[in-house]
PDB file of C-alpha atoms in Angstrom:
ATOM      1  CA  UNK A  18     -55.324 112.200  72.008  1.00 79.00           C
ATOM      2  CA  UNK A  19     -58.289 114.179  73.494  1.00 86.00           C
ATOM      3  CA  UNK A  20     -59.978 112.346  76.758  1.00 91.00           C
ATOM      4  CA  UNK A  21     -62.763 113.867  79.316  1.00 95.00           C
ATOM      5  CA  UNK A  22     -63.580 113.616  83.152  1.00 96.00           C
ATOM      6  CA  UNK A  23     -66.612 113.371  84.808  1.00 97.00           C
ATOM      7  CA  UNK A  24     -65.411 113.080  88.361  1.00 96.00           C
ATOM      8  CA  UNK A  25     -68.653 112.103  89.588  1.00 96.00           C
ATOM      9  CA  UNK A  26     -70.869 108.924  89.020  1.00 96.00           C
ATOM     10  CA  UNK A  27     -74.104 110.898  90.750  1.00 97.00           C
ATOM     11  CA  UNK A  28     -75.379 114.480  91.696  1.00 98.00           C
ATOM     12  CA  UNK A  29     -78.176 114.652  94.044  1.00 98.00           C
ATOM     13  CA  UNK A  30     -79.684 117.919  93.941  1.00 98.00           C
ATOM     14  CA  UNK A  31     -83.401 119.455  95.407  1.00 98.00           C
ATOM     15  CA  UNK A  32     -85.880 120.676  92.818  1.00 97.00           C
ATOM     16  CA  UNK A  33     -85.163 124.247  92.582  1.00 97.00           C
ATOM     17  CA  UNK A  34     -81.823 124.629  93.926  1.00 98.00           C
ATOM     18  CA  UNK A  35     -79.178 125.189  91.468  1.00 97.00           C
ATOM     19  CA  UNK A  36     -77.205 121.917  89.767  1.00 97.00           C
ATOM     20  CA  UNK A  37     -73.567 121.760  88.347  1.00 98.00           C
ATOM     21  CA  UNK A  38     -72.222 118.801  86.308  1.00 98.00           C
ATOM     22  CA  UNK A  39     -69.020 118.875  86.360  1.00 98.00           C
ATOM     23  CA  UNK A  40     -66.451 118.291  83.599  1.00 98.00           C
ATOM     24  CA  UNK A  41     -62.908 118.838  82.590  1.00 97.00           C
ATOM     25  CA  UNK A  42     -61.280 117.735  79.072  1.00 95.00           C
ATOM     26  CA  UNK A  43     -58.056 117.349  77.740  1.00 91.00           C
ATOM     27  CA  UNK A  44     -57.246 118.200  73.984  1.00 87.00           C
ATOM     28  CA  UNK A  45     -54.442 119.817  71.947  1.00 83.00           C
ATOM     29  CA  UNK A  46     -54.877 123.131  70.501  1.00 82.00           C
ATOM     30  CA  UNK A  47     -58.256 124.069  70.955  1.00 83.00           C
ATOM     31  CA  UNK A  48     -61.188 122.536  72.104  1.00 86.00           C
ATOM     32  CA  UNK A  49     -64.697 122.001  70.829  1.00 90.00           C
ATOM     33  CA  UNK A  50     -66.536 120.843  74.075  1.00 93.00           C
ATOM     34  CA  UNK A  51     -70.414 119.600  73.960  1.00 94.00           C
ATOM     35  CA  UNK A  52     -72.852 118.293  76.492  1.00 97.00           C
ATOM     36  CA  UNK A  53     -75.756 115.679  75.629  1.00 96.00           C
ATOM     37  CA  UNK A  54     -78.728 114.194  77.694  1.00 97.00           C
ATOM     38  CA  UNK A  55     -79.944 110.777  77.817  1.00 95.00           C
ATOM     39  CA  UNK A  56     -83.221 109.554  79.181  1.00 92.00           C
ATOM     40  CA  UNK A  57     -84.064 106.332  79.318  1.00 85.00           C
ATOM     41  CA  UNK A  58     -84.161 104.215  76.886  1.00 77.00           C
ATOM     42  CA  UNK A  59     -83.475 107.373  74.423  1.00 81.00           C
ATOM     43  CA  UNK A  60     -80.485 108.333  72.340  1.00 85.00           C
ATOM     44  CA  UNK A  61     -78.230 111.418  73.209  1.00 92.00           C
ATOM     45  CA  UNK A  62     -80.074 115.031  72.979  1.00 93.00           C
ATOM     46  CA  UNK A  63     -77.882 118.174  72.628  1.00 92.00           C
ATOM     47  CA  UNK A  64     -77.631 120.923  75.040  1.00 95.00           C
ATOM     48  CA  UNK A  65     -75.069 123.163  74.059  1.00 94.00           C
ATOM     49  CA  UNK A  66     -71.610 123.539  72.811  1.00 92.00           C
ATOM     50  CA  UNK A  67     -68.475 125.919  73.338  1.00 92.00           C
ATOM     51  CA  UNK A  68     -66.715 126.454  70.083  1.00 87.00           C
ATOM     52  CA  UNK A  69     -65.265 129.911  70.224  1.00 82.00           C
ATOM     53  CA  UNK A  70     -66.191 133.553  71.892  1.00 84.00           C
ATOM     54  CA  UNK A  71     -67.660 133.875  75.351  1.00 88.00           C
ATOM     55  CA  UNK A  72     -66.973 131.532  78.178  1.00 91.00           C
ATOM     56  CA  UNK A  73     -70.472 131.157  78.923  1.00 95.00           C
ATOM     57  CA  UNK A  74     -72.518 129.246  76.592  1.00 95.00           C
ATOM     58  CA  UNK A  75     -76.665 129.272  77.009  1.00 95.00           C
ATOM     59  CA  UNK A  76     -78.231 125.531  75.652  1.00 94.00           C
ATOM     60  CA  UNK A  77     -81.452 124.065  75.959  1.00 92.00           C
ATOM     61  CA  UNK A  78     -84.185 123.176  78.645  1.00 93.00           C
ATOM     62  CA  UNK A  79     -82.069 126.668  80.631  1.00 95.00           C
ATOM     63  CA  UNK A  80     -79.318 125.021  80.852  1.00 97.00           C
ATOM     64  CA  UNK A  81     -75.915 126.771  80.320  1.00 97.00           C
ATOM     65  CA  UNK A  82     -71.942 125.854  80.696  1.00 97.00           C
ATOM     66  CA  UNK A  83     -68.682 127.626  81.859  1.00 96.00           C
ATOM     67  CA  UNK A  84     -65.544 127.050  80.081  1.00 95.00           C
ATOM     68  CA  UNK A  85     -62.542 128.082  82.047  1.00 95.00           C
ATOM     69  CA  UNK A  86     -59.224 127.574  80.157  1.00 92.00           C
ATOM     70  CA  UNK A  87     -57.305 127.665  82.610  1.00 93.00           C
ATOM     71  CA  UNK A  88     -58.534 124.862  84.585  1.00 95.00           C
ATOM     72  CA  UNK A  89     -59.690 122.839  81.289  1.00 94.00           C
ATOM     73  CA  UNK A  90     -62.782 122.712  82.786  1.00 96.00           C
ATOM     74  CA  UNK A  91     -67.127 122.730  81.091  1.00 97.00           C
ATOM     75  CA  UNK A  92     -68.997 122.396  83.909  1.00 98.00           C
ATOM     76  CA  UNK A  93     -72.829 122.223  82.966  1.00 98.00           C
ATOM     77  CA  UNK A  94     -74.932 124.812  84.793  1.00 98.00           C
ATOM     78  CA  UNK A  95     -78.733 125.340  85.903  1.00 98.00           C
ATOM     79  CA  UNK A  96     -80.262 128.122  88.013  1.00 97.00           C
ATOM     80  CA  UNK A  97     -83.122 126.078  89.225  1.00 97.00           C
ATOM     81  CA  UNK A  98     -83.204 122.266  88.786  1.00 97.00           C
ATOM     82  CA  UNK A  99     -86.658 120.929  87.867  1.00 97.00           C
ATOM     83  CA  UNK A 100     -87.636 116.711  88.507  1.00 96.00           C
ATOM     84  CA  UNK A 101     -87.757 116.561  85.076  1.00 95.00           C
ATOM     85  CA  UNK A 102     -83.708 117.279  84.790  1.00 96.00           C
ATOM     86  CA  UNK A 103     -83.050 113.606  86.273  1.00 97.00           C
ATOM     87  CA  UNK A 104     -81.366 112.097  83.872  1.00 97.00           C
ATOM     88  CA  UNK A 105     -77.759 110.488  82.217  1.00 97.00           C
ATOM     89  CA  UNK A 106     -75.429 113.851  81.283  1.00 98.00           C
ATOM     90  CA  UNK A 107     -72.472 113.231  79.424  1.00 97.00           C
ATOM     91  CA  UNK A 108     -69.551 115.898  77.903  1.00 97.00           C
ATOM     92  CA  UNK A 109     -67.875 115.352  75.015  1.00 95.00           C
ATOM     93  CA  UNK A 110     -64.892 116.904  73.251  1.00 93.00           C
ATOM     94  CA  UNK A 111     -63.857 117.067  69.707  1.00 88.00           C
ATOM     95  CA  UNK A 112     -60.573 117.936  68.591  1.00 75.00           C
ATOM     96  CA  UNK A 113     -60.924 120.529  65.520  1.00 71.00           C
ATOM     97  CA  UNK A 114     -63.233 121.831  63.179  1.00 65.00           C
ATOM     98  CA  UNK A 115     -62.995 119.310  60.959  1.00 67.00           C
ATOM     99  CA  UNK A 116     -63.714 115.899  62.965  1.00 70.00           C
ATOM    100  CA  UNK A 117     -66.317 115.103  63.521  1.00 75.00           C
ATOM    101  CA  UNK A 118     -65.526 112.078  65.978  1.00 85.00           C
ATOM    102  CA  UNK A 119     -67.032 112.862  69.970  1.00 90.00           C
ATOM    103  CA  UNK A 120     -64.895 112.009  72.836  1.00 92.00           C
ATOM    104  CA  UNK A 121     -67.383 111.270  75.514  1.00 95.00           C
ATOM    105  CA  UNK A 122     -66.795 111.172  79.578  1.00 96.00           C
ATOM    106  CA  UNK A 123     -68.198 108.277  81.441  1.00 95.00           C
ATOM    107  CA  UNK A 124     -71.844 110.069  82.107  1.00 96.00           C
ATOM    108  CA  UNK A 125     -72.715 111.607  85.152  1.00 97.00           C
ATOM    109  CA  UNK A 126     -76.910 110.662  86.567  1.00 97.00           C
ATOM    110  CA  UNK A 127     -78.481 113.406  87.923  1.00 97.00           C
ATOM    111  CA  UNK A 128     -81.029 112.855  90.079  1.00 97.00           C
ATOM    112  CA  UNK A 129     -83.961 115.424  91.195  1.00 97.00           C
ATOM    113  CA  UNK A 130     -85.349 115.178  94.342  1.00 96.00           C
ATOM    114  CA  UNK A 131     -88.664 116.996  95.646  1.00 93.00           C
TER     115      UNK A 131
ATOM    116  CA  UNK B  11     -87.707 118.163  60.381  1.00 67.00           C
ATOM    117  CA  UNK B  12     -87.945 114.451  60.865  1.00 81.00           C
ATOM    118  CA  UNK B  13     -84.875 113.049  63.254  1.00 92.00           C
ATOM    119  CA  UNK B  14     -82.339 110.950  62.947  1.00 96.00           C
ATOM    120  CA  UNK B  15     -83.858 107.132  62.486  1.00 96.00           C
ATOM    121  CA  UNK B  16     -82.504 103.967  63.337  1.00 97.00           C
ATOM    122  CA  UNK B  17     -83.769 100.357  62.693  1.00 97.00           C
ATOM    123  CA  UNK B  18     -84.604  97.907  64.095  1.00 97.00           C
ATOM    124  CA  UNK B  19     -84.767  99.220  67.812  1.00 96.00           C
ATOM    125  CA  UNK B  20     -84.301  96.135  69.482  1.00 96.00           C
ATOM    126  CA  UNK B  21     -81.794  92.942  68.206  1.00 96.00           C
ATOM    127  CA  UNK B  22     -81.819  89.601  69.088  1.00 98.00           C
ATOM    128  CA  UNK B  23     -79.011  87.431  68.040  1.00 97.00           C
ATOM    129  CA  UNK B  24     -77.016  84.623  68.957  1.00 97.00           C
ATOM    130  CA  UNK B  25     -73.178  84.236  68.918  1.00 97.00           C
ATOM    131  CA  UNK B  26     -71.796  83.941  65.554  1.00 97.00           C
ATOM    132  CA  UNK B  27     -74.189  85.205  63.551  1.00 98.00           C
ATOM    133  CA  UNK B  28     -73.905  88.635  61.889  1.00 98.00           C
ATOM    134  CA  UNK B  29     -75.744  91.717  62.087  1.00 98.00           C
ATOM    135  CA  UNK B  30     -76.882  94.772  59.748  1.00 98.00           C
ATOM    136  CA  UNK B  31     -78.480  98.235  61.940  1.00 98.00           C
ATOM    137  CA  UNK B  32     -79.942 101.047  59.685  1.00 98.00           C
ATOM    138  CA  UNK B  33     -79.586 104.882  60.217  1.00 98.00           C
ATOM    139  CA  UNK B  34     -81.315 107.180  58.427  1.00 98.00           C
ATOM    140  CA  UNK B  35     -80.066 110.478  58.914  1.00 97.00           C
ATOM    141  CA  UNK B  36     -81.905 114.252  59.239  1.00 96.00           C
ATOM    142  CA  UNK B  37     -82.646 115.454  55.557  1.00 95.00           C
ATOM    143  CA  UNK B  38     -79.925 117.479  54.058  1.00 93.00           C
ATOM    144  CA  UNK B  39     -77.182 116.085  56.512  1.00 94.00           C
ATOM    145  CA  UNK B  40     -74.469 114.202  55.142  1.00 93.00           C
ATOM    146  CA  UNK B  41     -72.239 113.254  57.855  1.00 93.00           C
ATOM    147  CA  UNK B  42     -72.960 109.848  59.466  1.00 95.00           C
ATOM    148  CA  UNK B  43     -71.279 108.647  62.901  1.00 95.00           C
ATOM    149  CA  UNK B  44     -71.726 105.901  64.465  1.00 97.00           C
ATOM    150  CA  UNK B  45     -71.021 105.125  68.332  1.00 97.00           C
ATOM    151  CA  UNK B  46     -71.574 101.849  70.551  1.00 97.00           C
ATOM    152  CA  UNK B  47     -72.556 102.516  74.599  1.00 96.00           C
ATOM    153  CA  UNK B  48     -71.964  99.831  76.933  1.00 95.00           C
ATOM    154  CA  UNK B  49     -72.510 100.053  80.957  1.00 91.00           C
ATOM    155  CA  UNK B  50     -68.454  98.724  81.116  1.00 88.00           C
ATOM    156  CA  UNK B  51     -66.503 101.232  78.148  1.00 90.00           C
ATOM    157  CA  UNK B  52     -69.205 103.913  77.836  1.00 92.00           C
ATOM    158  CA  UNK B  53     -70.187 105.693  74.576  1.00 95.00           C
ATOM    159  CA  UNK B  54     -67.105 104.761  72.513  1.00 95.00           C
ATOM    160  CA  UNK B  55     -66.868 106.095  68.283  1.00 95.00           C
ATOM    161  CA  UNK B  56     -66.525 103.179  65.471  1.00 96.00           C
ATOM    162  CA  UNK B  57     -66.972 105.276  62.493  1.00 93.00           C
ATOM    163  CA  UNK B  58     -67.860 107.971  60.770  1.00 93.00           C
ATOM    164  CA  UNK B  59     -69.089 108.655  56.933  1.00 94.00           C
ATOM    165  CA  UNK B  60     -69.089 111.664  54.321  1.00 92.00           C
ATOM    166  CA  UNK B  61     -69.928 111.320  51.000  1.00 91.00           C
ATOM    167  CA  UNK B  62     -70.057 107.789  50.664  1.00 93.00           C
ATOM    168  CA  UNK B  63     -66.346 107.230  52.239  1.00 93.00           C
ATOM    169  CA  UNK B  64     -65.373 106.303  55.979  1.00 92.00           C
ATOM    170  CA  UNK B  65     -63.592 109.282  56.992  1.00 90.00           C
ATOM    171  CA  UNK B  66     -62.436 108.404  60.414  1.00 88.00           C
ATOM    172  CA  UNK B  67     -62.406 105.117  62.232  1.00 91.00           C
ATOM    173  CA  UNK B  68     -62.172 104.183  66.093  1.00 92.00           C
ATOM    174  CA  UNK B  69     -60.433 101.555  67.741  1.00 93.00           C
ATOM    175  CA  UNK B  70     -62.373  98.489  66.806  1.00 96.00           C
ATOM    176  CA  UNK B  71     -62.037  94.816  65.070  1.00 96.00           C
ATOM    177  CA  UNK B  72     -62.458  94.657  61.662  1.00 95.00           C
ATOM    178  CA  UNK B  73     -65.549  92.738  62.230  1.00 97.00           C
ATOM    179  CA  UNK B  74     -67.167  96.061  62.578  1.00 97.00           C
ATOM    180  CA  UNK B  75     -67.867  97.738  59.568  1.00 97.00           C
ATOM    181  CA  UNK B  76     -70.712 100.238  57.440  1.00 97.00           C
ATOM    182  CA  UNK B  77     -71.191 101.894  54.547  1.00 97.00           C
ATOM    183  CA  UNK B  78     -72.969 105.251  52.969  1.00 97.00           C
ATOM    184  CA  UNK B  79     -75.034 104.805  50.324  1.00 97.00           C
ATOM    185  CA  UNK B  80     -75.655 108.347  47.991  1.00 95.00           C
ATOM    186  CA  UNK B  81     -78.688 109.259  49.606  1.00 94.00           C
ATOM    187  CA  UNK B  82     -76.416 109.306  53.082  1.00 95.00           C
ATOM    188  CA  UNK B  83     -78.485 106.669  54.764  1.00 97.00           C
ATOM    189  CA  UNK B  84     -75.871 104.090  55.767  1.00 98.00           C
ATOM    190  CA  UNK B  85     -75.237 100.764  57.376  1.00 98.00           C
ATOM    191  CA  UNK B  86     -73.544  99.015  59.802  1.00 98.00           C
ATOM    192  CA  UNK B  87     -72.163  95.477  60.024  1.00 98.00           C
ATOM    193  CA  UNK B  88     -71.009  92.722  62.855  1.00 97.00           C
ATOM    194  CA  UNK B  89     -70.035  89.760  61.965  1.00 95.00           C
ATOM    195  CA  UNK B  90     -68.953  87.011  63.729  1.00 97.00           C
ATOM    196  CA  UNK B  91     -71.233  88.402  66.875  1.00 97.00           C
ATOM    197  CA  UNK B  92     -69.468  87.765  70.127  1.00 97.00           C
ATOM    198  CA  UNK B  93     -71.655  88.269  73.915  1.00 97.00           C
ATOM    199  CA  UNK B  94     -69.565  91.515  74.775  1.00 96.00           C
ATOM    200  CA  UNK B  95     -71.105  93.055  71.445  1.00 97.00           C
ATOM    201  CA  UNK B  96     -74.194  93.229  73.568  1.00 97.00           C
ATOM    202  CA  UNK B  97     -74.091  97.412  73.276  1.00 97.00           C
ATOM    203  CA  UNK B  98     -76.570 100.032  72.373  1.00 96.00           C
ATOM    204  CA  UNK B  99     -75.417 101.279  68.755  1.00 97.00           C
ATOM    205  CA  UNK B 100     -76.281 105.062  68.230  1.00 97.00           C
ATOM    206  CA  UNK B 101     -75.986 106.820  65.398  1.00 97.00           C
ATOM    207  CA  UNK B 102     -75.866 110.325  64.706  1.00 96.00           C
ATOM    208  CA  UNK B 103     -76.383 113.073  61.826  1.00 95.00           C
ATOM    209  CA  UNK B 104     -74.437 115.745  61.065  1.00 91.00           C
ATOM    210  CA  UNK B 105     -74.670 118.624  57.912  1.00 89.00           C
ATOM    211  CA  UNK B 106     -71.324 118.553  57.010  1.00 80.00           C
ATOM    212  CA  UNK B 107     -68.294 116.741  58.950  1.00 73.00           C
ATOM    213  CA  UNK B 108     -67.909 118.462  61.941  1.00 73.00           C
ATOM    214  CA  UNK B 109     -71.309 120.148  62.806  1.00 80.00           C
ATOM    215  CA  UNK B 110     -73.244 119.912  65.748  1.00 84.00           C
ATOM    216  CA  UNK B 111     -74.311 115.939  66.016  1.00 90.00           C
ATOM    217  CA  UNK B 112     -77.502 114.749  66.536  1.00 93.00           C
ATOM    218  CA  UNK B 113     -78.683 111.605  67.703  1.00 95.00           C
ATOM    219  CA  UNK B 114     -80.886 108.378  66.730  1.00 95.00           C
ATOM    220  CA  UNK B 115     -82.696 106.672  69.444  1.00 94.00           C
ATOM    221  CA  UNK B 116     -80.501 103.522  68.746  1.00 95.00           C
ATOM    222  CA  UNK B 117     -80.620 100.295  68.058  1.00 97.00           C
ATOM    223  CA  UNK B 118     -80.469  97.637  71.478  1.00 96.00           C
ATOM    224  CA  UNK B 119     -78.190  94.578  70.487  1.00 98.00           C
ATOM    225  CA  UNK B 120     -78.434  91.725  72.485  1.00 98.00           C
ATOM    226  CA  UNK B 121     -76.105  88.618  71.541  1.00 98.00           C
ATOM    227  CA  UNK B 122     -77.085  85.123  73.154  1.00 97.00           C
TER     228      UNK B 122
END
């Protein structure tokens, strides 16, 4: 069975300094890994997703993710967080190809601070 | 490209009773999943549809149950509504099983 971690509950981060969500997964074989968005009192909005080829994955809004093998690890990357980032981020893995079935983490808020 | 759709947005319901949510998904997509988020167990999968059959099915009662209709809108159903059904019910859109999901803007269950 495929599970993820999102270690923490919170990140409190400074508008323009650089934000990392972290996240680490646990699938056999190999993984398809996602991260969504949630804003209030909205569904889930896709950032990105690691399927195959480079470790470094570019998404939405500037975001972009690292996935590190070795340390089963998608942590969710931006270069300069905006107030507009805060938000509910969650990770999600799916097994194969074929499934289509999302294994989410617990959600991790991000909060933007002037 | 109209989005994913889900009606009604908010649900009011008493114990007991039973419930139908809609989900209309993307044009052209065929793939329906649905997924129920709660503050205590998170975003947690019930089901997911292709072509008119469940394809894959989480770990819930059997009061919990949909349907696909040919035009891949699709249904879900609670009977039997108990308080800790109380959940945001998402659904989401895919082309073809195992594409990129995307998401409805739920529907807000409240049971009394």
């Amino acid at each position: 069975a495929q599970s993820v971690a999102q270690p923490e509950d919170q990140v409190n981060v400074a508008e323009g300094n650089p934000l990392t969500v972290k996240c680490t997964y646990s699938v056999s074989g190999n993984p398809y890994l996602f991260w969504y968005v949630q804003y209030p009192n909205r569904g889930l909005q896709f950032l990105l997703k690691y399927i195959t080829g480079d470790n470094l994955v570019k998404g939405s809004y500037g975001f972009e993710a690292e996935f590190n093998k070795s340390q089963t690890s998608f942590h969710l990357k931006k270069p300069s967080a905006l107030v507009s980032d805060s938000a509910l981020y969650f990770c999600a893995v799916r097994p194969d190809s074929t499934a289509s079935k999302l294994t989410f983490g617990t959600g991790t808020r991000l909060q933007v601070t002037l | 490209k109209a989005g994913v759709t889900q009606t009604p947005r908010y649900l009011i319901k008493t114990r007991g009773q039973q419930v139908t949510l809609s989900c209309s998904p993307i044009s052209g997509h065929r793939s329906v999943s649905w997924y129920q988020q709660t503050p205590g167990q998170g975003l947690q999968f019930l089901f997911e549809y292709f072509s008119e059959t469940q394809r894959n099915k989480g770990n819930f009662p059997g009061r919990f149950s949909g349907r696909q209709f040919s035009n891949s809108r699709s249904e879900m159903n609670v009977s039997t509504l108990e308080l800790g059904d109380s959940a945001l019910y998402l659904c989401a859109s895919s082309l073809e099983q195992g594409n990129e999901q995307f998401f409805g803007p739920g529907t807000r269950l409240t049971v009394l």
